[in-house]
Amino acid sequence: MSIAITGASGRLGRLVVQKLKGKVDPALIVAMVRDSAKTHDLGVAVRQADYDQPAQLEKALQGVEKVLLISSSEEEGKARQHLNVIAAAVKAGVKYMAYTSLLRTETSPISIAADHIVTERAMRESGLDVTMLRNGWYTENYADFFLAASGSGTLYGCAGDGRFSSATRSDYADAAVKVLTSQGHEGKIYELAGDTSYTLADVAKELSRLIGKVVTYQNASDSEYIAALKRMGLPHLDAAKIANFDTSAAKGALFDEGRQLSALIGHSTEPLATTLQQMLKR
Ligand SMILES: NC(=O)c1ccc[n+]([C@@H]2O[C@H](COP(=O)([O-])OP(=O)(O)OC[C@H]3O[C@@H](n4cnc5c(N)ncnc54)[C@H](OP(=O)(O)O)[C@@H]3O)[C@@H](O)[C@H]2O)c1
């Protein structure tokens, strides 16, 4: 029986497939993708599986025992797309599903939390064995802003003193591989976040240290920050979403000290300084 990964053409999905290949026979791995042209390099079976195409999803899940549902990157209709995957998994006879949800999703002020709540509920009601991988912040999310700040000397945001307990996609991919390849994760909810946390002012300090030039953090109100992001060319919805991440961080939504991620994956999460060093080498 196979293990399928949805969204396998994405940055997290690719890492999961690569890491899974080191743990199970690659012949047992199915990469489910919207556009198969993007994934010939994965070295595993690729099946067409658009979240908006229920029949395609059911076909792609034939013979699959376990599936990792990677949350959709689309702004509209995320929850509906996820429900399509869950329904197709039930019809295809899948036994187990893990899902990349959001840290403390029931109480999170992050705008996309509602989609995760709907998805988690549908999974619990599906009759499948399920695991919630409630992923916290990806350290890479603000890579472009950090790189811009290392050039300009100013990092902008509206997170105030909000702390980000972030981890890398690679750390979160390790968690997904762990639950797909070991026993006892059925019915579990993992609140996953990095071992250490930082504010955006801490990021500025770390960037200063790494590049040998002063970078300062400039905090704005959310409306000022949205306006600044729009001046940089972002559409209003994207700017508002980013500002919502920061204001949510200011309310503590991205801070976590449970260390469930490192406990699950059996190693420390990558420190901010290491990820920043990699980003600066790009
Ligand atoms: N916790 C966090 O900080 C955080 C940050 C960013 C994202 N996320 C969530 O985590 C997910 C994975 O992150 P990522 O970095 O791997 O994102 P990503 O690189 O943007 O990948 C998203 C994946 O979703 C696929 N997808 C989108 N719409 C689809 C559809 N209609 N049918 C099938 N596949 C579809 C994309 O396929 P294509 O290659 O065809 O576009 C891609 O494979 C994201 O989708 C998002 O929900 C979480």
CSV table of C-alpha atoms and ligand atoms in Angstrom, one decimal, residues 7 9-12 34 38 49-52 70-74 78 81 135-138 141 169, ligand 1:
chain,number,residue,atom,x,y,z
A,7,GLY,CA,0.7,19.5,-3.1
A,9,SER,CA,5.1,20.2,-6.4
A,10,GLY,CA,5.2,22.8,-3.6
A,11,ARG,CA,8.2,23.7,-1.4
A,12,LEU,CA,7.0,21.7,1.6
A,34,ARG,CA,-2.0,19.8,-10.0
A,38,LYS,CA,6.5,20.3,-12.7
A,49,ALA,CA,-4.7,15.6,-8.5
A,50,ASP,CA,-6.3,19.1,-8.6
A,51,TYR,CA,-8.0,19.9,-5.4
A,52,ASP,CA,-10.9,21.3,-7.4
A,70,ILE,CA,-0.8,19.7,2.4
A,71,SER,CA,-3.1,22.7,2.8
A,72,SER,CA,-3.8,24.5,-0.4
A,73,SER,CA,-2.0,27.7,-1.2
A,74,GLU,CA,-5.1,29.2,-2.9
A,78,LYS,CA,-9.2,26.4,0.5
A,81,GLN,CA,-10.7,22.0,-1.8
A,135,ASN,CA,2.4,24.0,11.8
A,136,GLY,CA,3.5,27.3,13.2
A,137,TRP,CA,5.4,30.0,11.3
A,138,TYR,CA,7.9,29.0,8.6
A,141,ASN,CA,8.1,33.2,5.1
A,169,ARG,CA,10.0,23.9,6.1
B,1,LIG,N1,2.6,27.9,8.5
B,1,LIG,C1,3.1,28.8,7.6
B,1,LIG,O1,3.9,29.7,8.0
B,1,LIG,C2,2.8,28.7,6.2
B,1,LIG,C3,3.5,29.5,5.3
B,1,LIG,C4,3.2,29.4,3.9
B,1,LIG,C5,2.3,28.4,3.5
B,1,LIG,N2,1.6,27.6,4.4
B,1,LIG,C6,0.7,26.6,4.0
B,1,LIG,O2,1.5,25.4,3.8
B,1,LIG,C7,1.2,24.9,2.5
B,1,LIG,C8,2.5,24.4,1.9
B,1,LIG,O3,3.5,25.4,1.9
B,1,LIG,P1,4.5,25.5,0.7
B,1,LIG,O4,5.5,26.5,1.2
B,1,LIG,O5,4.8,24.2,0.2
B,1,LIG,O6,3.6,26.3,-0.3
B,1,LIG,P2,3.8,26.3,-1.9
B,1,LIG,O7,5.2,26.1,-2.3
B,1,LIG,O8,3.1,27.5,-2.4
B,1,LIG,O9,3.0,25.0,-2.4
B,1,LIG,C9,1.6,25.0,-2.4
B,1,LIG,C10,1.2,23.7,-3.1
B,1,LIG,O10,-0.2,23.6,-3.1
B,1,LIG,C11,-0.6,23.2,-4.5
B,1,LIG,N3,-1.9,23.6,-4.9
B,1,LIG,C12,-2.5,24.9,-4.8
B,1,LIG,N4,-3.7,24.8,-5.4
B,1,LIG,C13,-3.9,23.5,-5.7
B,1,LIG,C14,-5.0,22.9,-6.4
B,1,LIG,N5,-6.1,23.5,-6.7
B,1,LIG,N6,-4.9,21.5,-6.5
B,1,LIG,C15,-3.8,20.8,-6.2
B,1,LIG,N7,-2.7,21.4,-5.6
B,1,LIG,C16,-2.8,22.8,-5.4
B,1,LIG,C17,0.4,23.9,-5.3
B,1,LIG,O11,0.4,23.3,-6.6
B,1,LIG,P3,1.1,24.1,-7.9
B,1,LIG,O12,2.6,23.8,-7.8
B,1,LIG,O13,0.4,23.5,-9.1
B,1,LIG,O14,0.8,25.5,-7.7
B,1,LIG,C18,1.7,23.6,-4.5
B,1,LIG,O15,2.1,22.2,-4.7
B,1,LIG,C19,0.7,26.1,1.7
B,1,LIG,O16,-0.1,25.7,0.6
B,1,LIG,C20,-0.1,26.9,2.8
B,1,LIG,O17,-1.4,26.4,2.9
B,1,LIG,C21,1.9,27.7,5.8
